mmCIF file of C-alpha atoms in Angstrom:
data_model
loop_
_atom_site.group_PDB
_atom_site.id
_atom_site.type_symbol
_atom_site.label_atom_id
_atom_site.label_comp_id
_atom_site.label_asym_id
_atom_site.label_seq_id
_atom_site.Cartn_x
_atom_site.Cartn_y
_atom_site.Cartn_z
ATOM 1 C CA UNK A 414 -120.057 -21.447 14.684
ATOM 2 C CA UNK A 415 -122.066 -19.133 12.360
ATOM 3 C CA UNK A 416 -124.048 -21.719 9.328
ATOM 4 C CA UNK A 417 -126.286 -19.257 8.624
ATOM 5 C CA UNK A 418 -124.089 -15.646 7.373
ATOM 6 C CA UNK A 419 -120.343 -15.676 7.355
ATOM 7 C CA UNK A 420 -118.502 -13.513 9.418
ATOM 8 C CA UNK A 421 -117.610 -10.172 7.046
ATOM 9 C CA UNK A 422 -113.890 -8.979 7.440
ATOM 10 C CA UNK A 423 -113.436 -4.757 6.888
ATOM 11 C CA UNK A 424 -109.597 -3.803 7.236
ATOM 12 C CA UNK A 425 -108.959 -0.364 8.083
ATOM 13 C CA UNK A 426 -105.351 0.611 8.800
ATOM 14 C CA UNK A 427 -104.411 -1.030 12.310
ATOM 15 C CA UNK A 428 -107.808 -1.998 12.800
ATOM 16 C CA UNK A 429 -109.827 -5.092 11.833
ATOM 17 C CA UNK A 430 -113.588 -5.156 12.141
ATOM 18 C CA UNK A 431 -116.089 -8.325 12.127
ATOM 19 C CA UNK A 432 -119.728 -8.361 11.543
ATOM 20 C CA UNK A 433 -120.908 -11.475 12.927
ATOM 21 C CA UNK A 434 -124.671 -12.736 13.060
ATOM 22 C CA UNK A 435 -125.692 -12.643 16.728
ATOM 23 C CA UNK A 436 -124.417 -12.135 20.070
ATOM 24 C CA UNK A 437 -123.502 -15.385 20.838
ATOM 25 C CA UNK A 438 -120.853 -14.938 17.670
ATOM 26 C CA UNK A 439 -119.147 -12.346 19.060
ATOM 27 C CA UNK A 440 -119.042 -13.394 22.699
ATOM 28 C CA UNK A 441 -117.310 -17.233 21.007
ATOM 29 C CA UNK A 442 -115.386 -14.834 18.836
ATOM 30 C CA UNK A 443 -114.276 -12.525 21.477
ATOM 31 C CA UNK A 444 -112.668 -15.113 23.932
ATOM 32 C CA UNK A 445 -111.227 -16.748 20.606
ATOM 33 C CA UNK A 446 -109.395 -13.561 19.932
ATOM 34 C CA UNK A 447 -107.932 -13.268 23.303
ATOM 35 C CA UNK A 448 -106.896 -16.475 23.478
ATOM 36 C CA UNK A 449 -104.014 -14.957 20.894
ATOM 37 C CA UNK A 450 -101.198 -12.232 21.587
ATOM 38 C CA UNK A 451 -100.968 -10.229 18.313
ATOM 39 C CA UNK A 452 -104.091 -8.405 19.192
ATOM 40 C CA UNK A 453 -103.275 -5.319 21.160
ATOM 41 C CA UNK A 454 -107.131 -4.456 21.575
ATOM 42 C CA UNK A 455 -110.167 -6.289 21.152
ATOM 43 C CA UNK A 456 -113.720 -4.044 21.428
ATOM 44 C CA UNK A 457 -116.918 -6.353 21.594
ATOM 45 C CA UNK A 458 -119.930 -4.172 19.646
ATOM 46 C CA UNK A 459 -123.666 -4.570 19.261
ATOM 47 C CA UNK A 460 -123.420 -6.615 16.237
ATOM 48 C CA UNK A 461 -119.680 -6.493 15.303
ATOM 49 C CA UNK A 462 -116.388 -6.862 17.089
ATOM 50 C CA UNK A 463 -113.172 -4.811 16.558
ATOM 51 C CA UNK A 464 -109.986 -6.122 16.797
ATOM 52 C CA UNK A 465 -106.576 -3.316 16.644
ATOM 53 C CA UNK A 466 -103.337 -5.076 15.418
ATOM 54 C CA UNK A 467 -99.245 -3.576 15.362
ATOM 55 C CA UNK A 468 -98.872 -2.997 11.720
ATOM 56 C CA UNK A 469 -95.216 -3.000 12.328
ATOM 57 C CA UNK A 470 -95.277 -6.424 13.674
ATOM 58 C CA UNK A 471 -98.115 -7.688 11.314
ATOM 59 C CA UNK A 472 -99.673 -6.786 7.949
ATOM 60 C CA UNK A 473 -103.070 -5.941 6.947
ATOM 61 C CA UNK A 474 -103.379 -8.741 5.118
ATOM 62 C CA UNK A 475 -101.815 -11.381 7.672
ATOM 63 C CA UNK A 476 -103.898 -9.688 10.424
ATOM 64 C CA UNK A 477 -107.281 -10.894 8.518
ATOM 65 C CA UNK A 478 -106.115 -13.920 7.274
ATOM 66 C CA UNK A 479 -105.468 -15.013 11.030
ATOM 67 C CA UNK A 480 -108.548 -13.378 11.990
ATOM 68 C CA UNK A 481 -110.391 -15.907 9.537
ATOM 69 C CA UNK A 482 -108.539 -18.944 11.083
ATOM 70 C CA UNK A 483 -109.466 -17.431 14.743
ATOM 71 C CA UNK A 484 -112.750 -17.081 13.836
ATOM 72 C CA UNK A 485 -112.934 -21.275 12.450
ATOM 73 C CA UNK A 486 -111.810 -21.952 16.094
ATOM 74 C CA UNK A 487 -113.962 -19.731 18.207
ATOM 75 C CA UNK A 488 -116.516 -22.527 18.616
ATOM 76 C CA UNK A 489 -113.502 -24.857 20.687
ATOM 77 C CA UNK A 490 -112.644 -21.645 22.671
ATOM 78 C CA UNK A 491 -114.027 -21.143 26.341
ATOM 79 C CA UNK A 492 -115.908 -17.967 26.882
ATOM 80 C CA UNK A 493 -114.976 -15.683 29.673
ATOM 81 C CA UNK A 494 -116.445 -16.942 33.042
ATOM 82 C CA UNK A 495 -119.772 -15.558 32.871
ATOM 83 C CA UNK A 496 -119.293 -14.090 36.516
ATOM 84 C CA UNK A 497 -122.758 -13.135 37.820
ATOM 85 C CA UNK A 498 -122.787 -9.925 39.360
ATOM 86 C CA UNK A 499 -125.211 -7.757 41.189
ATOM 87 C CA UNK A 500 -125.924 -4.047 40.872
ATOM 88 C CA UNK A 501 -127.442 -1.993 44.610
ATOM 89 C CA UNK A 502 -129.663 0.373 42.909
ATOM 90 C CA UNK A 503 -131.508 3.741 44.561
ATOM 91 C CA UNK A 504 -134.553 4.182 42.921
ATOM 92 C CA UNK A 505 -135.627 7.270 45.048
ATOM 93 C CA UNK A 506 -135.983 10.844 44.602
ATOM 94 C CA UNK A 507 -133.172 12.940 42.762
ATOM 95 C CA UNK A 508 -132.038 9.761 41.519
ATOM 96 C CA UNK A 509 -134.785 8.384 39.832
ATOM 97 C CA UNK A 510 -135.951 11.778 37.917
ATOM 98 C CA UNK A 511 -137.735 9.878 34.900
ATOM 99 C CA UNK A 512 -138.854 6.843 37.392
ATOM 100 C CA UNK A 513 -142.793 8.599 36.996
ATOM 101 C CA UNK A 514 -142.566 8.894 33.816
ATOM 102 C CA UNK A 515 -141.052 5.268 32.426
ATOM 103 C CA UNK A 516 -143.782 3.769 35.046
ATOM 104 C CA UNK A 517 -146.440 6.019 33.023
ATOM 105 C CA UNK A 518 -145.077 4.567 29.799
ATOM 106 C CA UNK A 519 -145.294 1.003 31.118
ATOM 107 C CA UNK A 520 -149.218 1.689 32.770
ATOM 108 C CA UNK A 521 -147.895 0.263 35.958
ATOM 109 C CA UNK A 522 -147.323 2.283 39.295
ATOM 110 C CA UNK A 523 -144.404 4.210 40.201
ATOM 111 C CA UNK A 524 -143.483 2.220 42.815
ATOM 112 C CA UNK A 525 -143.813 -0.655 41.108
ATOM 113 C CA UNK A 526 -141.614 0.126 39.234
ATOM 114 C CA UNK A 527 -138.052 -0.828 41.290
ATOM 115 C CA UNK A 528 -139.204 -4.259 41.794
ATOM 116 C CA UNK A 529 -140.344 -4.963 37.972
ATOM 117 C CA UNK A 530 -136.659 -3.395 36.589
ATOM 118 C CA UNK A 531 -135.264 -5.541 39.288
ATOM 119 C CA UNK A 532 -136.895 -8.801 38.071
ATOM 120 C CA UNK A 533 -135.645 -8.072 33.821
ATOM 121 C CA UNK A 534 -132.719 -10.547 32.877
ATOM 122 C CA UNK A 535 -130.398 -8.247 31.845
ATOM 123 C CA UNK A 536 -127.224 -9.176 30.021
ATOM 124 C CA UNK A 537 -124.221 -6.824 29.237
ATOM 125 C CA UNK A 538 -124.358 -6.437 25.166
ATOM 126 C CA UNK A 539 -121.082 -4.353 25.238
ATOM 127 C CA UNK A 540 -118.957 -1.225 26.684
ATOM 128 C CA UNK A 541 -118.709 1.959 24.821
ATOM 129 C CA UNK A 542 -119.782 5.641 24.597
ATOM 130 C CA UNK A 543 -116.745 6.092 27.666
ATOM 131 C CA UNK A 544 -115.109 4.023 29.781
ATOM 132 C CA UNK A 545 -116.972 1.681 31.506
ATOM 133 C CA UNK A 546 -119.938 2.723 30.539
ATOM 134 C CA UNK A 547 -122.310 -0.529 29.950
ATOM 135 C CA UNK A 548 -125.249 -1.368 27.984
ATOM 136 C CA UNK A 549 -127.200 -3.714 29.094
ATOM 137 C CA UNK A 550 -130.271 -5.795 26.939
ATOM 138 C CA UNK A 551 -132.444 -8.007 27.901
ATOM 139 C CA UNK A 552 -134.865 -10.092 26.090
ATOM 140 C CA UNK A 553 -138.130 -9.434 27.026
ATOM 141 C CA UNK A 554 -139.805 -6.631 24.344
ATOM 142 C CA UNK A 555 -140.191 -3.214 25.790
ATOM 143 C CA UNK A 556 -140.450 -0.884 22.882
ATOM 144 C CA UNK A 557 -142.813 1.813 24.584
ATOM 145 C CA UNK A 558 -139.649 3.645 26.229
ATOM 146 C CA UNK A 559 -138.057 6.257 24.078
ATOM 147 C CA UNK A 560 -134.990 8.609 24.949
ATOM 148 C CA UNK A 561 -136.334 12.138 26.552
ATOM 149 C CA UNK A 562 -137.112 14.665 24.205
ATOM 150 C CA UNK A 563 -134.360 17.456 25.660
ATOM 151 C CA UNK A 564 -131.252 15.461 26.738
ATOM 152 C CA UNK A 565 -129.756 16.348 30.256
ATOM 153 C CA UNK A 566 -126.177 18.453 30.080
ATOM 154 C CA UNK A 567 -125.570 16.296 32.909
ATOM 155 C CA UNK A 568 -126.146 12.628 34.022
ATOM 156 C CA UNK A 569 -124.312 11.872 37.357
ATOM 157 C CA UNK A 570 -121.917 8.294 37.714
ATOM 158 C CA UNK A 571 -123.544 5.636 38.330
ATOM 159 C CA UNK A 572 -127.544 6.746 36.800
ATOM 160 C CA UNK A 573 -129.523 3.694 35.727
ATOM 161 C CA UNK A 574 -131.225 4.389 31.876
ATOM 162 C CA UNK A 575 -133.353 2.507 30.128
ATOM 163 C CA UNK A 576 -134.958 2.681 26.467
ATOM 164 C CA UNK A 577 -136.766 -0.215 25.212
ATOM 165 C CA UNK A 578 -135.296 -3.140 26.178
ATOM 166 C CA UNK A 579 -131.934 -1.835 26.707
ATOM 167 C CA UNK A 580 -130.817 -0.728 30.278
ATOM 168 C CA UNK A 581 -127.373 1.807 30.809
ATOM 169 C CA UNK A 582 -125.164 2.611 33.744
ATOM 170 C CA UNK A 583 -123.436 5.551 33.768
ATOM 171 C CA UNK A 584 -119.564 5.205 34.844
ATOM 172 C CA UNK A 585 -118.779 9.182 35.159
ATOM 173 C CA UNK A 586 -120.722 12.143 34.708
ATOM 174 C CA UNK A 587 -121.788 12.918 31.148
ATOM 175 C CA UNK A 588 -124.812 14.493 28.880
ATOM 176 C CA UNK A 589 -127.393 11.914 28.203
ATOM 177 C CA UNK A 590 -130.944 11.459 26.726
ATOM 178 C CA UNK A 591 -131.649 8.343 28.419
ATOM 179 C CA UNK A 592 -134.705 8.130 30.990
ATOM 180 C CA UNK A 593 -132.979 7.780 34.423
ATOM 181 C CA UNK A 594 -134.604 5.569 37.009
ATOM 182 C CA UNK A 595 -131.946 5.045 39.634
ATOM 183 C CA UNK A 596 -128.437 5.166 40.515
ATOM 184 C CA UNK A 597 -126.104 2.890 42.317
ATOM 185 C CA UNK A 598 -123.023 3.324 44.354
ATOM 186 C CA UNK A 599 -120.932 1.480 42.493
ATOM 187 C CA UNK A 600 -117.711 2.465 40.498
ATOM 188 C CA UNK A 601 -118.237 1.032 37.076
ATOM 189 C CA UNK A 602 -114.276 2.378 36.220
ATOM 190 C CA UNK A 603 -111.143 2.450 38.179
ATOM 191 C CA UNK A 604 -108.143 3.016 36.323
ATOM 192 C CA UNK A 605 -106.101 1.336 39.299
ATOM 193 C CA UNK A 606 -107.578 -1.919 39.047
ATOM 194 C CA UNK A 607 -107.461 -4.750 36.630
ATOM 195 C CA UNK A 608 -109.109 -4.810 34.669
ATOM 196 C CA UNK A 609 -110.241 -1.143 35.003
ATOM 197 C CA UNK A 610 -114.125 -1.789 34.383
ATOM 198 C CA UNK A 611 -116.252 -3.272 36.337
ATOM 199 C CA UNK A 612 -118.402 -5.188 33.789
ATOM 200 C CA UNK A 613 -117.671 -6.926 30.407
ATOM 201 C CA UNK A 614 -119.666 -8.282 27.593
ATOM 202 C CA UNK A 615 -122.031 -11.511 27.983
ATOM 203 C CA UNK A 616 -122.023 -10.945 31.663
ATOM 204 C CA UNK A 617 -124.874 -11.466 33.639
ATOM 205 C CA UNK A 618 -126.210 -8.638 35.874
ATOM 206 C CA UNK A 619 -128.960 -8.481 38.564
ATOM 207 C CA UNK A 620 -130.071 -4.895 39.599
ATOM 208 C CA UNK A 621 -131.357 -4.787 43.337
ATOM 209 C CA UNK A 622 -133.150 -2.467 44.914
ATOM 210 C CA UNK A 623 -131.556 -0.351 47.945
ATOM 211 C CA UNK A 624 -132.721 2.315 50.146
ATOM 212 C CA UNK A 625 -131.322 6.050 50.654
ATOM 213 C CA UNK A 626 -129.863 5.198 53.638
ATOM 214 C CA UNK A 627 -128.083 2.237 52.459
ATOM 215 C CA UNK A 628 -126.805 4.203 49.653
ATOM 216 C CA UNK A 629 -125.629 6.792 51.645
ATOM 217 C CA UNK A 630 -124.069 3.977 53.590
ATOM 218 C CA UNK A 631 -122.322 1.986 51.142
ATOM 219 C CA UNK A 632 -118.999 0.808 51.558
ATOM 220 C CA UNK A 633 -117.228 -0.477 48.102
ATOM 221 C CA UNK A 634 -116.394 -4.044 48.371
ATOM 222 C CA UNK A 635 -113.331 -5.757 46.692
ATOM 223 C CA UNK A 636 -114.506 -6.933 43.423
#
């Protein structure tokens, strides 16, 4: 699974964290983990994955000694379905307030700009910062975006960021530095579903581009 660096193993009270090598590590290592029940949470990171155990039911050092023998297995273990899933995005007026400025960056026209975020592979790296909230990367360079020099008090749900080559949706409203470029209709969170969030790690996502009126039109779909 990993020839190159060995996995490294940091217990800290009811929590176990893993610094593996690459992406594809933590995706193998990921569906490993929840392939067992002793894990009561299991947080996928940029470069690490975090795995929270019942120290009542398991100790410290039993929790990492099973995370070793998980981790030996992940290779055998079937990822989540990579479920392919496309994003409607707005990129239009009050939603798109840094759309000028990120096509400025890039030298190409503003409204060129839709199609060519459209066209990125993006993948989802992991969920953090709040519920639901996804980053997105994808692997073609794009180092000249940076975050805004006066983050906004207030980013509404759904907002489209990018910085670099890292895309964001927003899944509620929240401060934010990121350039904003669109926003979709789409709830990225609903507590009364399952699972509550809309996206997970490894997952494939294709933005496309809507109008105003279709975004004032949209009707959620079952997922």
């Amino acid at each position: 699974m990993m020839p190159d660096q060995p996995p490294r193993i940091h217990v800290c009270d009811d929590w176990i964290n893993v610094t593996l090598p690459d992406r594809e590590s933590i995706l193998s290592a990921q569906a490993s983990f929840a392939a067992h029940r002793q894990w009561t949470e299991i947080v996928p990171g940029m470069d690490s994955i975090a795995v929270r155990f019942d120290p009542a039911l398991l100790c410290p050092d039993d929790a990492a000694d099973r995370i070793g023998e998980q981790l030996g297995g992940a290779a055998n273990v079937p990822e989540r379905q990579n479920r392919d899933i496309t994003i409607p995005v707005c990129y239009e007026g009050e939603f798109a307030p840094d759309l000028a400025f990120v096509a400025g960056k890039l030298g190409i026209d503003a409204e060129a700009l839709p199609g060519w975020h459209a066209s990125r592979k993006q993948r989802v790296a992991m969920l953090g910062f709040m519920p639901g909230f996804a980053y997105l990367e994808s692997p073609e360079p794009c180092s000249v975006i940076g975050r805004l020099a006066e983050p906004r008090q207030r980013i509404p749900a759904g907002s489209i960021g990018i910085i670099g080559q890292q895309s964001c949706i927003y899944s509620f409203d929240s401060p934010g530095g990121w350039p904003i470029i669109g926003r979709t209709p789409r709830s990225l969170f609903d507590a009364a579903l399952q699972p509550p969030a809309l996206l997970f790690a490894g997952q494939t996502v294709r933005f496309e581009p809507i109008s105003r009126t279709m975004f004032d039109e949209w009707t959620p779909a079952a997922r």
